[in-house]
Coordinates of N, CA and C in Angstrom, one line a residue:
M1 N 0.9 -1.3 -0.1 CA 0.0 0.0 -0.1 C 0.6 1.4 -0.1
L2 N 0.6 2.1 -0.9 CA 1.4 3.4 -0.9 C 0.3 4.6 -0.6
T3 N 0.9 5.6 0.3 CA 0.2 6.7 0.1 C 0.9 7.9 -0.6
V4 N 0.3 8.5 -1.3 CA 0.5 9.6 -2.2 C 0.0 10.9 -1.7
H5 N 1.0 11.9 -1.5 CA 0.8 13.5 -1.2 C 0.8 14.2 -2.4
C6 N 0.0 14.5 -3.3 CA 0.2 15.0 -4.7 C 0.5 16.5 -4.5
I7 N 0.3 17.2 -3.3 CA 0.5 18.5 -3.2 C 2.2 18.8 -3.1
E8 N 2.9 17.9 -2.1 CA 4.1 17.7 -1.8 C 5.0 16.8 -2.8
C9 N 4.1 16.0 -3.6 CA 4.9 15.1 -4.4 C 5.6 14.0 -3.7
T10 N 5.2 13.6 -2.7 CA 6.0 12.5 -2.0 C 5.0 11.2 -1.9
L11 N 5.9 10.2 -2.0 CA 5.4 9.0 -2.0 C 5.7 8.0 -1.0
I12 N 5.0 7.6 0.1 CA 5.2 7.0 1.1 C 4.5 5.7 1.3
A13 N 5.4 4.7 1.6 CA 4.7 3.3 1.9 C 4.1 3.1 3.3
A14 N 3.4 2.3 3.3 CA 2.5 2.0 4.5 C 3.6 1.4 5.5
D15 N 3.4 1.5 6.6 CA 4.6 0.8 7.6 C 4.5 -0.6 7.6
S16 N 3.4 -1.3 7.0 CA 3.4 -3.0 7.0 C 4.2 -3.3 6.0
V17 N 4.4 -2.3 4.8 CA 5.2 -2.7 3.6 C 6.5 -2.0 3.4
R18 N 7.0 -1.2 4.1 CA 7.9 -0.2 4.1 C 9.2 -1.0 3.6
V19 N 9.5 -2.3 4.4 CA 10.8 -2.7 4.2 C 10.8 -4.0 3.2
R20 N 9.5 -4.4 2.6 CA 9.1 -5.7 2.0 C 9.8 -5.4 0.7
L21 N 10.3 -6.6 0.3 CA 11.4 -6.7 -1.0 C 10.7 -7.9 -1.7
L22 N 11.0 -7.6 -3.2 CA 10.5 -8.7 -4.1 C 11.3 -10.1 -3.6
R23 N 12.7 -9.8 -3.4 CA 13.2 -11.1 -3.1 C 12.6 -11.9 -1.8
D24 N 12.1 -11.3 -1.1 CA 11.2 -11.8 0.2 C 10.3 -12.2 0.1
L25 N 9.7 -12.6 -1.2 CA 8.1 -13.0 -1.6 C 8.3 -14.6 -1.0
P26 N 7.1 -15.0 -0.7 CA 7.1 -16.3 -0.3 C 7.2 -17.7 -1.1
Y27 N 8.2 -17.3 -2.2 CA 8.6 -18.2 -3.1 C 10.0 -17.8 -3.8
E28 N 10.7 -18.8 -4.4 CA 12.0 -18.6 -4.7 C 12.0 -17.3 -5.8
V29 N 12.9 -16.4 -5.3 CA 13.2 -15.3 -6.4 C 14.5 -14.9 -6.0
D30 N 14.9 -14.8 -7.4 CA 16.5 -14.6 -7.5 C 16.7 -12.9 -6.7
D31 N 17.9 -13.0 -6.1 CA 18.5 -11.8 -5.5 C 19.2 -11.1 -6.5
T32 N 18.8 -10.0 -7.0 CA 19.2 -9.1 -8.3 C 19.0 -7.6 -7.7
D33 N 19.7 -6.8 -8.6 CA 19.6 -5.3 -8.3 C 18.1 -5.0 -8.5
D34 N 17.4 -5.7 -9.2 CA 16.0 -5.3 -9.7 C 14.9 -5.8 -8.5
T35 N 15.5 -7.0 -7.6 CA 14.6 -7.4 -6.6 C 14.7 -7.0 -5.1
R36 N 16.0 -6.2 -5.0 CA 16.7 -5.8 -3.7 C 16.1 -4.5 -3.3
E37 N 15.5 -3.8 -4.3 CA 14.9 -2.3 -4.0 C 13.6 -2.2 -3.5
P38 N 12.9 -1.5 -2.7 CA 11.6 -1.4 -2.4 C 10.8 -1.0 -3.4
I39 N 11.6 0.4 -4.0 CA 10.7 1.0 -5.4 C 11.7 1.6 -6.4
V40 N 11.6 1.7 -7.3 CA 12.6 2.0 -8.4 C 11.9 3.3 -9.3
F41 N 12.7 4.4 -9.2 CA 12.2 5.7 -10.3 C 13.4 5.8 -11.3
W42 N 12.8 6.3 -12.4 CA 13.9 6.6 -13.3 C 13.4 8.3 -13.8
D43 N 14.7 9.0 -13.9 CA 14.6 10.2 -14.2 C 14.4 10.2 -15.9
T44 N 13.5 10.5 -16.3 CA 13.1 10.6 -17.8 C 13.0 11.9 -18.5
Q45 N 13.5 13.0 -17.8 CA 13.3 14.4 -18.1 C 14.4 14.7 -19.3
G46 N 14.0 15.1 -20.2 CA 15.1 15.4 -21.4 C 14.7 15.1 -22.8
G47 N 15.5 15.1 -23.7 CA 15.3 15.1 -24.9 C 15.0 13.6 -25.5
H48 N 15.7 12.7 -24.8 CA 15.7 11.1 -25.3 C 14.2 10.7 -24.9
F49 N 13.3 11.4 -24.1 CA 12.1 10.5 -23.8 C 11.1 11.7 -24.3
P50 N 10.9 11.8 -25.6 CA 9.6 12.6 -26.1 C 8.1 12.2 -25.8
E51 N 7.3 13.0 -25.6 CA 6.0 12.4 -25.4 C 5.1 12.5 -26.6
N52 N 4.3 11.5 -26.6 CA 3.5 11.3 -27.7 C 2.2 12.1 -27.3
T53 N 1.4 12.7 -28.2 CA 0.1 13.2 -28.0 C -0.8 12.5 -28.7
E54 N -2.1 12.0 -28.2 CA -3.2 11.3 -28.9 C -4.2 12.1 -28.6
E55 N -5.1 11.8 -29.6 CA -6.5 12.4 -29.4 C -7.3 11.5 -28.7
D56 N -7.9 11.6 -27.5 CA -8.9 10.4 -27.2 C -10.2 10.5 -27.6
D57 N -10.8 10.1 -28.6 CA -12.0 10.1 -29.3 C -13.1 9.6 -28.1
I58 N -12.8 8.6 -27.7 CA -13.8 7.7 -26.9 C -14.1 8.6 -25.7
M59 N -13.1 9.0 -24.8 CA -13.4 9.4 -23.5 C -13.7 11.1 -23.6
K60 N -13.3 11.7 -24.9 CA -13.5 13.1 -25.0 C -12.8 13.9 -23.9
K61 N -11.8 13.5 -23.6 CA -11.0 14.1 -22.5 C -9.9 15.0 -23.2
G62 N -9.7 15.0 -24.5 CA -8.8 15.9 -25.0 C -7.3 15.1 -25.2
S63 N -6.3 15.9 -25.3 CA -5.0 15.1 -25.6 C -4.5 14.2 -24.4
L64 N -4.1 12.9 -24.6 CA -3.5 12.3 -23.6 C -2.1 11.9 -24.2
L65 N -1.2 11.8 -23.0 CA 0.1 11.7 -23.2 C 0.7 10.1 -23.2
S66 N 1.4 9.6 -24.1 CA 2.3 8.8 -23.7 C 3.7 8.7 -24.2
N67 N 4.6 7.8 -23.7 CA 6.2 7.9 -24.1 C 6.4 6.6 -24.3
D68 N 6.9 6.1 -25.5 CA 7.4 5.3 -26.0 C 8.9 4.7 -25.3
M69 N 9.3 5.7 -25.0 CA 10.8 5.4 -24.3 C 10.7 4.9 -22.7
E70 N 9.9 5.6 -22.2 CA 9.3 5.3 -21.0 C 8.6 3.8 -20.8
A71 N 8.1 3.8 -22.0 CA 7.3 2.3 -21.8 C 8.2 1.3 -22.0
A72 N 9.4 1.6 -22.8 CA 10.6 0.5 -22.9 C 11.4 0.3 -21.8
I73 N 11.6 1.5 -21.0 CA 12.2 1.0 -19.7 C 11.3 0.1 -18.7
A74 N 10.0 0.7 -18.9 CA 9.2 -0.3 -18.0 C 9.3 -1.8 -18.2
M75 N 9.0 -1.9 -19.7 CA 9.1 -3.3 -20.2 C 10.5 -3.9 -19.8
S76 N 11.6 -3.3 -19.9 CA 12.8 -4.0 -19.5 C 12.8 -4.3 -18.1
H77 N 12.2 -3.6 -17.3 CA 12.2 -3.7 -15.5 C 11.4 -4.9 -15.7
V78 N 10.1 -4.8 -15.9 CA 9.4 -6.2 -15.8 C 9.8 -7.6 -16.4
D79 N 10.6 -7.1 -17.4 CA 11.4 -8.6 -18.2 C 12.4 -9.0 -17.1
N80 N 13.2 -8.1 -16.4 CA 14.2 -8.4 -15.5 C 13.6 -9.0 -14.1
L81 N 12.5 -8.5 -13.7 CA 11.7 -9.2 -12.8 C 11.2 -10.7 -12.9
V82 N 10.5 -10.9 -14.3 CA 10.1 -12.1 -14.5 C 11.3 -13.0 -14.7
K83 N 12.5 -12.6 -15.1 CA 13.7 -13.5 -15.6 C 14.1 -13.9 -13.9
A84 N 13.8 -12.9 -12.9 CA 14.5 -13.2 -11.4 C 13.4 -14.1 -10.8
S85 N 12.5 -14.7 -11.5 CA 11.3 -15.5 -11.2 C 10.1 -14.9 -10.4
V86 N 10.1 -13.6 -10.3 CA 8.8 -12.9 -9.9 C 7.6 -13.4 -10.5
K87 N 6.5 -13.6 -10.2 CA 5.5 -14.0 -10.9 C 4.6 -13.0 -11.2
P88 N 4.4 -12.8 -12.8 CA 3.8 -11.4 -12.9 C 2.5 -11.1 -12.3
K89 N 1.8 -12.0 -11.6 CA 0.6 -11.5 -10.8 C 1.0 -10.5 -9.7
D90 N 2.4 -10.6 -9.2 CA 2.9 -9.9 -8.3 C 3.7 -8.6 -8.6
I91 N 3.4 -8.1 -10.0 CA 4.0 -7.1 -10.5 C 3.0 -6.1 -11.1
A92 N 3.2 -4.9 -10.6 CA 2.3 -3.9 -11.1 C 2.8 -2.6 -11.9
V93 N 2.5 -2.0 -12.7 CA 3.1 -0.7 -13.2 C 2.3 0.3 -13.1
V94 N 2.7 1.3 -12.6 CA 1.7 2.6 -12.2 C 2.1 3.7 -13.0
T95 N 1.0 4.2 -13.9 CA 1.4 5.7 -14.8 C 0.4 6.6 -14.4
L96 N 0.6 7.7 -15.1 CA -0.3 8.9 -14.6 C -1.5 8.9 -16.0
Y97 N -1.1 8.5 -17.0 CA -1.8 8.8 -18.1 C -2.6 7.4 -18.8
N98 N -3.9 7.6 -19.3 CA -4.5 6.7 -19.8 C -3.7 6.2 -21.2
A99 N -3.4 7.1 -22.0 CA -2.6 6.4 -23.2 C -1.6 5.8 -23.0
Q100 N -0.9 5.8 -21.8 CA 0.3 5.0 -21.3 C -0.3 3.9 -20.8
V101 N -1.3 3.9 -20.2 CA -2.0 2.5 -19.7 C -2.1 1.7 -21.0
A102 N -2.8 2.2 -21.8 CA -3.0 1.6 -23.0 C -1.8 0.9 -23.7
L103 N -0.8 1.7 -23.8 CA 0.4 1.5 -24.5 C 1.0 0.3 -23.7
L104 N 1.3 0.6 -22.5 CA 1.9 -0.8 -21.7 C 1.1 -1.9 -21.8
S105 N -0.1 -1.8 -21.7 CA -1.1 -3.0 -21.7 C -1.0 -3.7 -22.8
Q106 N -0.8 -3.0 -24.0 CA -0.7 -3.7 -25.3 C 0.7 -4.3 -25.4
L107 N 1.9 -3.6 -24.8 CA 3.3 -4.4 -24.8 C 3.3 -5.4 -23.8
L108 N 2.7 -5.3 -22.8 CA 2.8 -6.3 -21.7 C 2.2 -7.7 -22.2
K109 N 0.8 -7.6 -22.6 CA 0.2 -8.5 -22.9 C 0.3 -9.8 -21.9
T110 N 0.5 -9.7 -20.9 CA 0.5 -10.7 -19.6 C -0.4 -10.4 -18.5
N111 N -0.3 -11.0 -17.5 CA -1.1 -10.6 -16.4 C -0.6 -9.6 -15.4
I112 N 0.3 -8.9 -16.1 CA 1.0 -7.6 -15.2 C -0.2 -6.8 -15.1
L113 N -0.2 -6.2 -13.8 CA -1.4 -5.1 -13.9 C -0.8 -3.6 -14.0
V114 N -1.4 -3.1 -14.8 CA -1.1 -1.4 -15.4 C -2.0 -0.5 -14.7
L115 N -1.7 0.0 -13.8 CA -2.8 1.1 -13.1 C -2.4 2.5 -13.5
N116 N -3.5 3.1 -13.7 CA -3.6 4.7 -13.8 C -3.7 5.3 -12.6
W117 N -2.7 6.1 -12.3 CA -2.8 6.7 -10.9 C -3.2 8.0 -11.0

């Protein structure tokens, strides 16, 4: 469980999961760089991560954003987790934009949960 304070842009894990790691799941998971950190963030600011703008005709909310390079990073991280024996049902990807949810869901095509936050 995560608590998010959007005003201050802080992300705080609940006390019950603050120190929980993927390598400590109740089944065999490899001890890797990807499984020994409680949460991972990548800085994607800059010219190498251009955003795509799509018109959302169905929802009529206007322009939605997605980012192919950010999706590629997420895919790589998910792939590393699966290779480390983390079960897809125990992996979730969180994004802010509906178009990014659609892009990631299409790319992953597995039981990985993609959430719009």
